[in-house]
XYZ file of C-alpha atoms in Angstrom:
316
model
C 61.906 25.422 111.818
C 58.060 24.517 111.896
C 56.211 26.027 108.949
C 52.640 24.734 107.860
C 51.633 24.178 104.372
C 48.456 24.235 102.567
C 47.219 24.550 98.789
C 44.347 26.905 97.753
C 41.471 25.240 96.349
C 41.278 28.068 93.903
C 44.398 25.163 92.104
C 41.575 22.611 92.780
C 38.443 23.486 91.143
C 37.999 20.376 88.863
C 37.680 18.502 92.067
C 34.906 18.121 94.043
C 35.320 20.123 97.865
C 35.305 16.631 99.753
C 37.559 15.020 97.073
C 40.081 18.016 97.630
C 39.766 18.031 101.376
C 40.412 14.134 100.967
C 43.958 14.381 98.554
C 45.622 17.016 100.483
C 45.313 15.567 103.957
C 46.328 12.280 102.336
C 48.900 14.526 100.672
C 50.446 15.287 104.387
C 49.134 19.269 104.161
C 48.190 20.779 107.250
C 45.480 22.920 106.211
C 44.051 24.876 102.535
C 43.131 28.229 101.341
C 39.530 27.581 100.950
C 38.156 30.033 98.763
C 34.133 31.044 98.685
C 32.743 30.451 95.523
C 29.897 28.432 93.811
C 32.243 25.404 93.031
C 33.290 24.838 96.499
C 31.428 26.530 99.549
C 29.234 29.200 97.734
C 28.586 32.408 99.672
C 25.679 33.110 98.837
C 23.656 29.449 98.911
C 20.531 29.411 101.045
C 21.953 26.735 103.085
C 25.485 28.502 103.613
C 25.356 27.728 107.622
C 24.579 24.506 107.254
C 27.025 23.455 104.531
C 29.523 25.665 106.398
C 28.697 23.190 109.686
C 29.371 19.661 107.290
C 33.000 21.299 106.122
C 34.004 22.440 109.654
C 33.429 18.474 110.774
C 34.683 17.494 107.790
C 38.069 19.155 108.340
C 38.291 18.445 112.020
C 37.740 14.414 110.730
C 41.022 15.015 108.728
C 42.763 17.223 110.634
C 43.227 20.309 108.328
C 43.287 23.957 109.495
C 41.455 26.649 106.944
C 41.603 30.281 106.160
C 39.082 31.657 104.547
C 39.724 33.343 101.077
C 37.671 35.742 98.843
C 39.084 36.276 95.683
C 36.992 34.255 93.490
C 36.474 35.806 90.131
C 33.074 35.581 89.264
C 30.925 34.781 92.405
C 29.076 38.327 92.459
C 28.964 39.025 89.306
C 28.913 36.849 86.041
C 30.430 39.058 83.865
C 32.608 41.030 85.763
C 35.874 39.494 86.904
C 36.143 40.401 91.493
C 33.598 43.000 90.349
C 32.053 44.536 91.873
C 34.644 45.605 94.393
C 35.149 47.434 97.446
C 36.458 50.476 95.118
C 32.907 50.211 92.669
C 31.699 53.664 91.586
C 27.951 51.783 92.258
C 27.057 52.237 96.394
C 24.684 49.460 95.722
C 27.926 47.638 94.502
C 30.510 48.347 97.265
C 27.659 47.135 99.404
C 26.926 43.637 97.627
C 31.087 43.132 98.047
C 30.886 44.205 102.100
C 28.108 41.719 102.389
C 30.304 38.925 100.712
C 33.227 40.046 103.471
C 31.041 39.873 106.277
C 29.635 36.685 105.545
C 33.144 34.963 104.690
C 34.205 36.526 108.235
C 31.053 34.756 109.799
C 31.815 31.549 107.839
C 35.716 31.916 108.858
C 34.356 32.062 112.848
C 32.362 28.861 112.134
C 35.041 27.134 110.672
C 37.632 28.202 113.128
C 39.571 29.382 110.484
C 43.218 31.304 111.243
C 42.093 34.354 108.786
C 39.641 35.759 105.970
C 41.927 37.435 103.360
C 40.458 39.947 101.169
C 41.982 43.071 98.362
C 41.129 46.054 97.661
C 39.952 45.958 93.488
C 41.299 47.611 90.908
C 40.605 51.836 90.300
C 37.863 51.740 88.064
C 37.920 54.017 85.072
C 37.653 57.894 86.282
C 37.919 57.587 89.857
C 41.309 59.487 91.511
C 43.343 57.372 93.885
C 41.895 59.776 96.619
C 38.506 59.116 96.147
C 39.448 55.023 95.857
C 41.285 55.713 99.299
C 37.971 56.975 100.857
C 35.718 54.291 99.590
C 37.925 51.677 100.473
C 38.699 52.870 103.933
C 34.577 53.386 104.350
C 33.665 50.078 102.652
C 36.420 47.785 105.437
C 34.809 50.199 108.205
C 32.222 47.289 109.251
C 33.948 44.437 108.281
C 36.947 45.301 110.514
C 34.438 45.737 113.388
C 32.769 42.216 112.376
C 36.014 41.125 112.766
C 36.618 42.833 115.828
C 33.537 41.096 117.391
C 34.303 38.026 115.889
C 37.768 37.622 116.659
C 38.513 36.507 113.157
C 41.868 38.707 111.448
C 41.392 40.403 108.129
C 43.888 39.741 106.065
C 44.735 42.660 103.167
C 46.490 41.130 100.232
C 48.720 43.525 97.956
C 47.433 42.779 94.842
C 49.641 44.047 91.555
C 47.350 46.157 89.317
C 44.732 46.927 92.375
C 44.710 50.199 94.446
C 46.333 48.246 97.806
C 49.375 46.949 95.334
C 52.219 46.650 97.784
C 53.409 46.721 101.397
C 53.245 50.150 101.211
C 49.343 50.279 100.870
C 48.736 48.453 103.082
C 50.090 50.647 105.724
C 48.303 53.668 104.099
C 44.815 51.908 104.527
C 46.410 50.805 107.812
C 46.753 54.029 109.436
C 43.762 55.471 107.655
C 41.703 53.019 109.778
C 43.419 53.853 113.116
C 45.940 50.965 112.829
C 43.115 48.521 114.350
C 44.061 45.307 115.628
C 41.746 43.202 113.810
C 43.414 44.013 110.525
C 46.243 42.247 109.335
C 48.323 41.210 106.200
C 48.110 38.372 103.332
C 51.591 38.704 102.030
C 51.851 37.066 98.554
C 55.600 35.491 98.178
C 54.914 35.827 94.222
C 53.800 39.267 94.538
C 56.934 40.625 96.248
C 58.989 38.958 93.536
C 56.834 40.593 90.593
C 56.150 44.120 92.468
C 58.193 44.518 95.791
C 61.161 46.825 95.560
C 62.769 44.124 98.064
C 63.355 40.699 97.530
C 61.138 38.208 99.152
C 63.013 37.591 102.098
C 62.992 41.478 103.600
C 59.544 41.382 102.229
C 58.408 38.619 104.856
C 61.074 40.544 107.615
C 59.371 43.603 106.755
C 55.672 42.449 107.116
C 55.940 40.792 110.377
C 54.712 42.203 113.006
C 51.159 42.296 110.743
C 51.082 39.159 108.920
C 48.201 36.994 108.862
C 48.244 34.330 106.231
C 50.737 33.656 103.446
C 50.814 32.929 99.869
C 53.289 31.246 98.019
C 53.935 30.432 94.236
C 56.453 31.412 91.895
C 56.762 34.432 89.943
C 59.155 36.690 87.787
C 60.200 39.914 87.881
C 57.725 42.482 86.689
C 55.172 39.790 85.435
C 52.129 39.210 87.775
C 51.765 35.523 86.580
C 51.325 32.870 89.447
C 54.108 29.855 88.750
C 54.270 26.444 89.555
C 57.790 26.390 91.652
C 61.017 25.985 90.018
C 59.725 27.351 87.314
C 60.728 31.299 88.048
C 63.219 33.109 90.024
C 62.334 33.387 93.779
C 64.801 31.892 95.408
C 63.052 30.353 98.226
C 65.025 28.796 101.268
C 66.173 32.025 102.542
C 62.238 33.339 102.198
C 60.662 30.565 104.436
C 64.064 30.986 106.787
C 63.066 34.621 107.370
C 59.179 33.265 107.473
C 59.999 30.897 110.282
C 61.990 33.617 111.978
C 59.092 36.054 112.191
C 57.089 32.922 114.040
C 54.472 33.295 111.654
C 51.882 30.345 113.208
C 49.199 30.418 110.065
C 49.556 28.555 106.950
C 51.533 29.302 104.165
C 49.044 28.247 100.957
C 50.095 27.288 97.646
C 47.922 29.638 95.480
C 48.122 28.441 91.812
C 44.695 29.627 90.642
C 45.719 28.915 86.827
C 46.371 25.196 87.298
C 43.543 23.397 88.373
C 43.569 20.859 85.138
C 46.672 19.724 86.408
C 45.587 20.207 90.382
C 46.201 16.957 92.134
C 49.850 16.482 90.510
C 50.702 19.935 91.528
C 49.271 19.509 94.837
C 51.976 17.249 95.193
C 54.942 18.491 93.757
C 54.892 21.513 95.734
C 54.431 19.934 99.104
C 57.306 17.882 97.689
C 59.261 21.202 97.112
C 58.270 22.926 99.748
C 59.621 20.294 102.151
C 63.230 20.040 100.161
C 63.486 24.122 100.499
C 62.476 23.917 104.014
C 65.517 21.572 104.570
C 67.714 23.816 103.021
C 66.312 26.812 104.733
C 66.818 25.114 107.976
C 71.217 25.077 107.076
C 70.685 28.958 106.898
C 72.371 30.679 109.868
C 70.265 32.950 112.110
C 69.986 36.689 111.917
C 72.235 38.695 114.272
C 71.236 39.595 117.659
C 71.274 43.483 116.721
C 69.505 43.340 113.975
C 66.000 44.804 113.400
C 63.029 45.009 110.947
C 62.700 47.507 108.691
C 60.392 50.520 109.821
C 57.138 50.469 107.827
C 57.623 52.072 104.236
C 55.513 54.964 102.857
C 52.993 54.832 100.365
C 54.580 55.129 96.959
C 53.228 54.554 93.075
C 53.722 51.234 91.869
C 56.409 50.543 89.280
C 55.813 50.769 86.175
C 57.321 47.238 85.251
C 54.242 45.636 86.382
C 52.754 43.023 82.904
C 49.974 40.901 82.976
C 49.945 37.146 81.493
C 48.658 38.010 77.732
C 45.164 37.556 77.283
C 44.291 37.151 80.642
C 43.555 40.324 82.227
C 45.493 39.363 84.793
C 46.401 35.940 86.823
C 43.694 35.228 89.543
């Protein structure tokens, strides 16, 4: 089994980028999540090609492979968490989160980066899923064909609470696109725990033949709150088994946007963890010959189950 690990610097954002880049290579990661935002690589700084250019050598000095994230909270607006989004009622909105996409796919091309994930946003107040359907197929229109040209993947998340919430969505906006090949799925382990019908494992079986990049935390049933491991219920050897199975070649990324006070010590424990499960995982017997994935699942409403963390409007 050969799986490759990396940790979102979303976890990491009391730490400066180079001190970051520094603890997980020394760490033994093979790559991060780096997320666009003012802390780290900031989107929208004058000098974004050039301080995209010092990363991309930094990273080949230490050997790390990147995918390129998107789902910081505050980066286009101040006072808006994600807003606006892809979904925002505003034109002039929709258009200022297109531009972020399209630079993070030209800054994922620079970098050489495996992916540039990206959601959908959450259905603001008074707009029908239809409508939120339309404007999100019409707002990934040119980054899919940036993407295209690039050669860079797109990488949907299912995001509990958003309009694309599970696997299921992601299809929808999938075929509503004309299935192109430039766009792909982030499948969040934590997410298919809290939202999923399926456990984990059929989750990952399931979304193979699109996946893209990976996410992985902890989570609980029904609760959309990202969890340091061992510390809910996903079971996870059999999850990276069927992960390993698909021959998934991207990272997997420790996203634990919640915990950077305590950053570098979780950095570690979960490599730590990750490692033990992936031993375990590796005594797990292969599937049968005859067996086959599941065919893709039709759009359906999202449970009602779904909580967010208290006071928090939600985990990332």
């Amino acid at each position: 089994m050969t799986l490759r690990f990396g940790y979102g610097t979303n976890g990491l954002t009391d730490l400066r980028l180079d001190d970051a880049l520094a603890l997980l290579a020394d760490l033994g990661y093979d790559g991060l999540g780096l997320t666009l935002d003012h802390m780290h690589l900031d989107p929208l700084a004058p000098d974004l090609v050039e301080r995209t250019r010092r990363i991309g050598r930094r990273l080949d000095r230490l050997g790390l492979s990147v995918t390129v994230e998107t789902g910081a909270r505050y980066v286009l607006d101040a006072r808006r968490k994600h807003g606006p989004s892809l979904l925002d009622p505003d034109p002039d909105g929709r258009s200022a989160r297109v531009r972020l996409l399209l630079r993070a796919v030209q800054v994922a091309a620079d970098l050489g980066a495996h992916a540039v994930h990206c959601f959908s946003g959450t259905l603001p107040p008074g707009t029908d899923a239809e409508s939120g359907w339309k404007r999100l197929a019409e707002a990934m229109e040119p980054v899919v064909d940036a993407a295209t040209e690039a050669g860079v993947p797109l990488a949907v998340e299912p995001e509990p609470g958003h309009l694309l919430a599970r696997l299921a969505d992601f299809h929808r906006l999938r075929h509503d696109l004309g299935d192109p090949p430039a766009l792909g799925l982030t499948l969040d382990i934590g997410h298919c725990q809290c939202l999923e019908p399926e456990p984990p494992a059929a989750c990952v079986a399931a979304a193979a033949p699109w996946l893209r990049h990976v996410q992985i935390e902890d989570m609980r049933r029904g609760v959309h709150e990202h969890l340091p491991f061992g510390t809910g219920e996903i079971d996870f050897p059999p999850v990276l088994h069927a992960l390993a199975a698909t021959g998934y070649q991207g990272l997997t990324v420790v996203e634990l946007p919640r915990h950077s006070h305590a950053g570098p010590q979780l950095a570690e424990e979960s490599l730590h963890f990750l490692r033990r499960a992936t031993t375990a995982a590796n005594s797990i017997p292969a599937p049968s010959a005859d067996s086959s994935p599941p065919a893709s699942p039709a759009p359906s409403p999202a449970p009602s189950l779904l909580t967010s963390v208290p006071g928090q409007g939600g985990p990332k």
